[in-house]
Coordinates of C-alpha atoms in Angstrom, one line a residue:
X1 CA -13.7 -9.9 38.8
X2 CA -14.1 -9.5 35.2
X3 CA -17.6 -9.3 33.4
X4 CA -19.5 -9.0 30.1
X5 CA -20.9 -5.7 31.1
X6 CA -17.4 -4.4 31.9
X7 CA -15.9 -5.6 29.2
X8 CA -18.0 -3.5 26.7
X9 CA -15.5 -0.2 27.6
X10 CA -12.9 -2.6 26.0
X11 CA -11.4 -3.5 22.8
X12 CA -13.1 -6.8 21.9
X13 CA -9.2 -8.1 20.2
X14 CA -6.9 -6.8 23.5
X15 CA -9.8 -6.4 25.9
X16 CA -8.0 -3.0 27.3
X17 CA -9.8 0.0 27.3
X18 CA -10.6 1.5 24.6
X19 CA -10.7 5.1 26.3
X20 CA -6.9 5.0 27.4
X21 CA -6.0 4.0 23.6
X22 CA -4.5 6.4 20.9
X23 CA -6.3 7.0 17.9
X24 CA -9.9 6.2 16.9
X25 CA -11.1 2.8 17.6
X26 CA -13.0 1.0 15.2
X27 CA -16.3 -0.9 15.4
X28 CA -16.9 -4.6 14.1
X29 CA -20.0 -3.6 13.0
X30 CA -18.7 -1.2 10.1
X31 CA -19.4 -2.7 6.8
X32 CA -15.6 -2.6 5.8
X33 CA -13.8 -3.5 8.9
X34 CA -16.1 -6.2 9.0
X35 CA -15.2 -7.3 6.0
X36 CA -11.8 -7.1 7.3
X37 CA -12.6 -9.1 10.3
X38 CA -13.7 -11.8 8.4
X39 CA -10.7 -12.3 5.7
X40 CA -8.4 -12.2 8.8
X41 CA -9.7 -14.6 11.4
X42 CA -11.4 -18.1 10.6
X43 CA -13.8 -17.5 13.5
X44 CA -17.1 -14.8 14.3
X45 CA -16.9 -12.4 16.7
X46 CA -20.3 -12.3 17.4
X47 CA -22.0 -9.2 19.1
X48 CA -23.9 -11.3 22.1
X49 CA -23.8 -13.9 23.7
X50 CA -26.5 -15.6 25.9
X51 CA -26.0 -18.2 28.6
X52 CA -28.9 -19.4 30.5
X53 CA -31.0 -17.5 28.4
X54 CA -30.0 -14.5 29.6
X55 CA -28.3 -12.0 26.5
X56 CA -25.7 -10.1 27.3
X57 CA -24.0 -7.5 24.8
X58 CA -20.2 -8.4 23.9
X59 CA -17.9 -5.4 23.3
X60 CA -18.3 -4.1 19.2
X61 CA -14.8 -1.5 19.8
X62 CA -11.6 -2.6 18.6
X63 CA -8.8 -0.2 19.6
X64 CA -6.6 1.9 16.9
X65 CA -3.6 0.0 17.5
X66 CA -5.6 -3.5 17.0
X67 CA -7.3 -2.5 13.9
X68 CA -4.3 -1.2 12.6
X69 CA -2.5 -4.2 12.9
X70 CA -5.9 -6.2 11.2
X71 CA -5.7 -3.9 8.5
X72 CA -2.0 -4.1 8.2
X73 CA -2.5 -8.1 8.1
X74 CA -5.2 -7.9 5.6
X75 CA -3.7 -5.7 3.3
X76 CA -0.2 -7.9 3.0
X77 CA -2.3 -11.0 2.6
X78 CA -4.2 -9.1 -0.4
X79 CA -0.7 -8.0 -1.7
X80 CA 0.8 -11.5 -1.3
X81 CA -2.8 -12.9 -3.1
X82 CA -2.2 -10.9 -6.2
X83 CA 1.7 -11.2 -6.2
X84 CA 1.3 -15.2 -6.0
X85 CA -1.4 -14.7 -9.1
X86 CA 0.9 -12.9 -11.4
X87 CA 3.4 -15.2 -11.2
X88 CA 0.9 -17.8 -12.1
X89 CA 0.2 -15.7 -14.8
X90 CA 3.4 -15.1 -16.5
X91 CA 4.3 -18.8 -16.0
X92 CA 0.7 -19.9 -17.7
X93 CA 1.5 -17.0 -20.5
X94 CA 5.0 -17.9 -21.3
X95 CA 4.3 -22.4 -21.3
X96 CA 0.8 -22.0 -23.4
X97 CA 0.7 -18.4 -25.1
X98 CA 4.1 -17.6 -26.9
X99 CA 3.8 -14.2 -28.6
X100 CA 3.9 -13.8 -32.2
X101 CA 6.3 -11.1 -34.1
X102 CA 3.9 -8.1 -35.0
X103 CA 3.4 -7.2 -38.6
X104 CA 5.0 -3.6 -39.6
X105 CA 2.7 -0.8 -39.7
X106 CA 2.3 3.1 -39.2
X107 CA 1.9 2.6 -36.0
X108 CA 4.9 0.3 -35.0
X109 CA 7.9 0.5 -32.7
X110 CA 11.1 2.0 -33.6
X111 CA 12.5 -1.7 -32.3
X112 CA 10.2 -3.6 -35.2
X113 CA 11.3 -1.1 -37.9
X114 CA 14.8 -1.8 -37.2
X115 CA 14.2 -5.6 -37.8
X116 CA 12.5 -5.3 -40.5
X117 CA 15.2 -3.3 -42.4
X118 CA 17.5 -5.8 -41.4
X119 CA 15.4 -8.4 -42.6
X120 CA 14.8 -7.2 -45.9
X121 CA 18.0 -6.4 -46.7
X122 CA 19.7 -9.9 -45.5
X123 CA 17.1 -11.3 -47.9
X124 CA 17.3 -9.1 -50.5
X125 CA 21.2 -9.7 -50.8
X126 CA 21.0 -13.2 -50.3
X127 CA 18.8 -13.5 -52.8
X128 CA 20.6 -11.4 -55.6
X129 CA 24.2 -13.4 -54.3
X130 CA 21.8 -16.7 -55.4
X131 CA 20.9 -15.1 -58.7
X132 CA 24.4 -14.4 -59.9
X133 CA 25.6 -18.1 -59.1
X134 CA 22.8 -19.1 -61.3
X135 CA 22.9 -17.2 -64.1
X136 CA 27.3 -17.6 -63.7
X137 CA 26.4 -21.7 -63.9
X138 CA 23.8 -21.3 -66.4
X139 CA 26.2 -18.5 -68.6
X140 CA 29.0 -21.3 -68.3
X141 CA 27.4 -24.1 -69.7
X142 CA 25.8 -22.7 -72.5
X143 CA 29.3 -21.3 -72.9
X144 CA 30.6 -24.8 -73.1
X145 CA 28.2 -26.2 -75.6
X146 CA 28.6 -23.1 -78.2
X147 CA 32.4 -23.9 -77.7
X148 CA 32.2 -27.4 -78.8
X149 CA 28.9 -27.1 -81.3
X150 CA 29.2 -23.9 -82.7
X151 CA 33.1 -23.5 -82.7
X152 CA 33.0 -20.6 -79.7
X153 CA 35.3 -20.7 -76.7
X154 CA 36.1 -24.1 -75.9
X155 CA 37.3 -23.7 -72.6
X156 CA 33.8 -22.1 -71.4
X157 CA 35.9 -20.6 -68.5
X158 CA 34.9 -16.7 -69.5
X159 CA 31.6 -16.2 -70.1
X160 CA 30.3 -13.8 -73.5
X161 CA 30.7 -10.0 -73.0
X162 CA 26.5 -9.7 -73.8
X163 CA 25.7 -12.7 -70.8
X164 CA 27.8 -10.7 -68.5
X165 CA 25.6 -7.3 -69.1
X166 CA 22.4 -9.3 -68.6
X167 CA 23.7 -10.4 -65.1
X168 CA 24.6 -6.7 -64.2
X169 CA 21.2 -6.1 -65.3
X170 CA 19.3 -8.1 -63.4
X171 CA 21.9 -7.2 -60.1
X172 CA 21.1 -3.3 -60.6
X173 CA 17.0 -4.4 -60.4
X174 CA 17.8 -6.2 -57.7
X175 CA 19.2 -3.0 -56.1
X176 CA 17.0 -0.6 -56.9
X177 CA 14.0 -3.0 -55.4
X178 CA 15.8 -2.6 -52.3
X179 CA 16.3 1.1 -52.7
X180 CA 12.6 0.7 -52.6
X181 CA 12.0 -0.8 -49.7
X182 CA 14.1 1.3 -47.6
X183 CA 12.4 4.2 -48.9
X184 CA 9.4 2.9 -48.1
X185 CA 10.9 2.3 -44.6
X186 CA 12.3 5.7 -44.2
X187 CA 8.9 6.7 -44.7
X188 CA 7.4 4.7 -41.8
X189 CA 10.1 6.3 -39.6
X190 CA 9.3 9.7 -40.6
X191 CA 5.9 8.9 -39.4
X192 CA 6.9 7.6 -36.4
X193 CA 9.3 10.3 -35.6
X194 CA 6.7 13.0 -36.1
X195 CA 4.2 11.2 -33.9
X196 CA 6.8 11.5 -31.0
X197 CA 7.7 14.9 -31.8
X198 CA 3.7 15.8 -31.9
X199 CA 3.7 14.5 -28.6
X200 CA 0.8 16.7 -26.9
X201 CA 1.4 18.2 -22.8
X202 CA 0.2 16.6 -19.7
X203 CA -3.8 16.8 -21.0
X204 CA -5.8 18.0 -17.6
X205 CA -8.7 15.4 -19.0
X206 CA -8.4 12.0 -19.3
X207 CA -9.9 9.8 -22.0
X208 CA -13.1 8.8 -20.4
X209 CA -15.3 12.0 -19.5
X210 CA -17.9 11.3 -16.5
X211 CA -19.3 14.7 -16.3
X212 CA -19.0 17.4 -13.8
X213 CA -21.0 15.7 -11.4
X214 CA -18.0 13.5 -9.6
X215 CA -16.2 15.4 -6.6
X216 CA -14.5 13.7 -3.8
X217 CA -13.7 14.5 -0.1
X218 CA -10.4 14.3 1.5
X219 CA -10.5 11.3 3.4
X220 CA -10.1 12.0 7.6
X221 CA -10.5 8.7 9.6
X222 CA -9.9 4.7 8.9
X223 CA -13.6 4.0 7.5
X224 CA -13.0 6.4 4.6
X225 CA -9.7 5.2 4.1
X226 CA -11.3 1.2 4.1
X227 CA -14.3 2.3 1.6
X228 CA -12.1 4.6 -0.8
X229 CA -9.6 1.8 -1.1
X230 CA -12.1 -0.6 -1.7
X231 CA -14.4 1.1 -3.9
X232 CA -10.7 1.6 -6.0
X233 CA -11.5 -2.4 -7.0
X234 CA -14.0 -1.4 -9.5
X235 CA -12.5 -0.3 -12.6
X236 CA -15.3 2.1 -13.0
X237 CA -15.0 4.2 -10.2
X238 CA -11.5 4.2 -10.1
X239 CA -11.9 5.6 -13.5
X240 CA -13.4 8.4 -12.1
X241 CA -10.9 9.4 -9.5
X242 CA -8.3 9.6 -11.8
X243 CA -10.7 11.9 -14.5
X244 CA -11.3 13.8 -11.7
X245 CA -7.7 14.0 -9.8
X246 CA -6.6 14.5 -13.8
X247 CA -8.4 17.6 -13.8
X248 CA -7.1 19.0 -10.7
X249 CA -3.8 18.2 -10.5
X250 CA -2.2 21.0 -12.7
X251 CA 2.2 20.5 -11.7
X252 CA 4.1 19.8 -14.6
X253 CA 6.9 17.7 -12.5
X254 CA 6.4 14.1 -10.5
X255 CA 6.8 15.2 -7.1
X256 CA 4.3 18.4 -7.1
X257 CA 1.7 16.0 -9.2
X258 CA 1.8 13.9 -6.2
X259 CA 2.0 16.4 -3.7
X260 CA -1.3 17.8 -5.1
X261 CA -3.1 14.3 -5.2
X262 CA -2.0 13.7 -1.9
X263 CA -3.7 17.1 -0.7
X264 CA -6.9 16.2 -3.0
X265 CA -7.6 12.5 -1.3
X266 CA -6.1 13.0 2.3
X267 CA -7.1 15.4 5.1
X268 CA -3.9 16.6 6.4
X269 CA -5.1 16.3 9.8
X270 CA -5.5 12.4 9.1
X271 CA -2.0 12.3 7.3
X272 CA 0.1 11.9 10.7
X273 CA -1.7 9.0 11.3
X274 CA 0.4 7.4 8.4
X275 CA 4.2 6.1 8.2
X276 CA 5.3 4.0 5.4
X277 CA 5.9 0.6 7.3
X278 CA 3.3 1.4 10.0
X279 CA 6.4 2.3 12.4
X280 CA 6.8 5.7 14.0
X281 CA 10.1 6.9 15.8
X282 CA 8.6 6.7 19.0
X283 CA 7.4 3.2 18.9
X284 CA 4.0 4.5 18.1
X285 CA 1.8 2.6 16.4
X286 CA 0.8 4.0 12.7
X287 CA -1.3 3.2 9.5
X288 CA 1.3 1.1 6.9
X289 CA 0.7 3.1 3.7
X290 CA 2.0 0.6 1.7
X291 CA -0.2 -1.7 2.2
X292 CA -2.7 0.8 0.4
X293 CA -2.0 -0.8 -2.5
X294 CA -5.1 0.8 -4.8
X295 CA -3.9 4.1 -3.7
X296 CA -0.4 4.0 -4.4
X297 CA -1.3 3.0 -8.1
X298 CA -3.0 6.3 -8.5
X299 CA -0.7 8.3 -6.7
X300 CA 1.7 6.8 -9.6
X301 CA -0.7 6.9 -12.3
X302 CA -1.5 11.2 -11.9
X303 CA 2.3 11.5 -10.8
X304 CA 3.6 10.3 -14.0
X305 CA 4.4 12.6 -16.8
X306 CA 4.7 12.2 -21.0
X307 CA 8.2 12.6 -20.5
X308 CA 8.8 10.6 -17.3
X309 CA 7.3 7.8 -14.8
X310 CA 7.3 7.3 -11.4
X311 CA 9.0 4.4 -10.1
X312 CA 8.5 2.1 -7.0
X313 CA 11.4 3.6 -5.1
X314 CA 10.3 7.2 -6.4
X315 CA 7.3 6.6 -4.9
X316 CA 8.5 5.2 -1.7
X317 CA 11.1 7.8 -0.8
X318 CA 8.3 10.3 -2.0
X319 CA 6.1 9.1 1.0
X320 CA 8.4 8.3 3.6
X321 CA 9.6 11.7 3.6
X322 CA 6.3 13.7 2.8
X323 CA 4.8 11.2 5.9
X324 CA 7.7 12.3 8.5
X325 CA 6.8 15.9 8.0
X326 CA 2.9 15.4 7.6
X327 CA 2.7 16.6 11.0
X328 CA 4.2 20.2 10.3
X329 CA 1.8 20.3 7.2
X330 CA -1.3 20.3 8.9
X331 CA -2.0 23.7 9.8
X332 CA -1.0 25.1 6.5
X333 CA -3.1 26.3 3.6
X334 CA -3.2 25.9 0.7
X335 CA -0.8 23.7 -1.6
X336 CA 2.6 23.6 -0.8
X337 CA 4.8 22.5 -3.3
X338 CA 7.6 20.0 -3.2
X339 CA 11.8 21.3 -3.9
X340 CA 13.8 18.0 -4.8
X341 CA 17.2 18.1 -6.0
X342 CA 17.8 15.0 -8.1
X343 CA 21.0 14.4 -7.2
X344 CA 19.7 14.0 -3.2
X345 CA 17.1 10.8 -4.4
X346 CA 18.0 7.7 -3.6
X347 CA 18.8 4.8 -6.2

């Protein structure tokens, strides 16, 4: 017959045993998974209950495969949260907030140069094309009237050999304004052009210095994993991380930068624990990574390079390979770095 005091050898979701379970089971008392516990299920899971006034202790376990699939649950509702809110978003920014065209400067886009040349040259013709009609009408009927007052050319259909200089004039200002302004244009480019070519190498240091004082532990069971995620949230201390991963990460390509961050937040005993989808060959249940949302945005933030990024699918068939093998990684020392002929990623 089943009882509360058996009951507390057993996971308090599946109510098996939590000895005859994989993995490490986790405890509903744990500040994280608690939190976890709560954004999942509308109901409390309290730790006693008394009947008669008698209290007995209810089971505080929950076994890996049980938090795994709480955590798995959580983390798509959080992704699904913040999808739904960026769609909002864009909708909100593109009904109420159209962007204005930036002015020109130093510091511009190669994009908004190009207009602008265009611009200022459309104008500048179309204005000198406007100036010749003019002056041509104006020329002709003053033509006319010298014809028929002062006994000139009656027909007024040539204008004077002097009115036609004065509208050459006037063209060749017109020109040499916009001579000007491409000058002045070129310049902008050529200050462009050596920014870009100035461009420094992958800078160990980030912007933001927090001192010396920062060091973090590979991770090596679920609670770490919970807390470092969530203290990610905080713009501050995810700051941090990244100074500090900035600093030790020293590859020049994608995959080795990642490689190495991998190595700097993970224990590679815990890494086997991990598949991409939370599926294993074997019908094992693992940890999703990708529902580690924070983490993956630093794992693409120190992979990326000045002369490259690192996509989505970069990233994805970066981890679903390193995560198959993570098992023959663990007894090895020291970094190991990554060989990846381009022509072998997937599109």
């Amino acid at each position: 017959m089943f009882t509360f005091a058996m009951s507390k050898a057993k996971c308090r979701l599946c109510l098996c045993p939590t000895a005859s379970q994989p993995g490490v089971p986790s405890s509903i008392e744990d500040d994280c998974f608690e939190a976890i516990i709560k954004n999942v299920f509308r109901f409390a899971l309290p730790t006693f209950h008394i009947v008669a006034g008698v209290k007995t202790d209810l089971p505080l376990l929950v076994c890996f495969q049980c938090s795994n699939i709480v955590r798995n649950f959580h983390y798509f509702s959080e992704h699904v949260i913040a999808n739904q809110k960026k769609l909002h978003d864009k909708w909100d920014e593109n009904r109420h907030m159209p962007q204005p065209q930036p002015p020109i400067s130093d510091n511009g886009s190669m994009d908004n140069l190009i207009q602008e040349i265009k611009r200022g040259s459309e104008e500048a013709i179309t204005n000198s094309l406007g100036t010749k009609d003019n002056e041509y009408d104006s020329t002709s009927t003053i033509n006319k009237k010298s014809g028929s007052e002062f006994g000139g050319n009656p027909s007024g259909s040539e204008p004077s050999e002097p009115q036609k200089c004065v509208a050459k004039v006037e063209l060749v200002e017109t020109l040499e304004k916009m001579d000007k302004r491409v000058d002045a244009v070129t310049k902008q480019l050529g200050v462009l052009i050596q920014k870009l070519a100035q461009s420094r190498p992958i800078s160990k240091k980030r912007s933001i210095d927090f001192g010396v004082s920062f060091h973090m532990k590979p991770i090596t069971n679920v609670e770490e994993l919970d807390t470092f995620n969530q203290q990610l949230n905080d713009e501050e201390y995810k700051e941090k991380v990244l100074n500090w991963l900035g600093e030790n990460v020293t590859a020049t390509d994608n995959d080795n930068r990642m490689q190495q961050t991998l190595d700097l937040i993970f224990s590679r005993a815990f890494l086997p624990e991990f598949s991409w989808t939370g599926k294993s060959r074997v019908g094992k249940q693992k940890l999703a990574f990708r529902n580690y949302t924070n983490i993956l945005d630093v794992l693409q933030t120190i992979g990326k390079t000045d002369t490259s990024i690192v996509t989505d699918r970069e990233l994805e068939y970066f981890l679903q390979k390193k995560l198959n093998h993570a098992k023959d990684r663990v007894n090895i020392l020291g970094y190991t770095s990554c060989h990846v002929d381009p022509k072998k990623r997937k599109k």
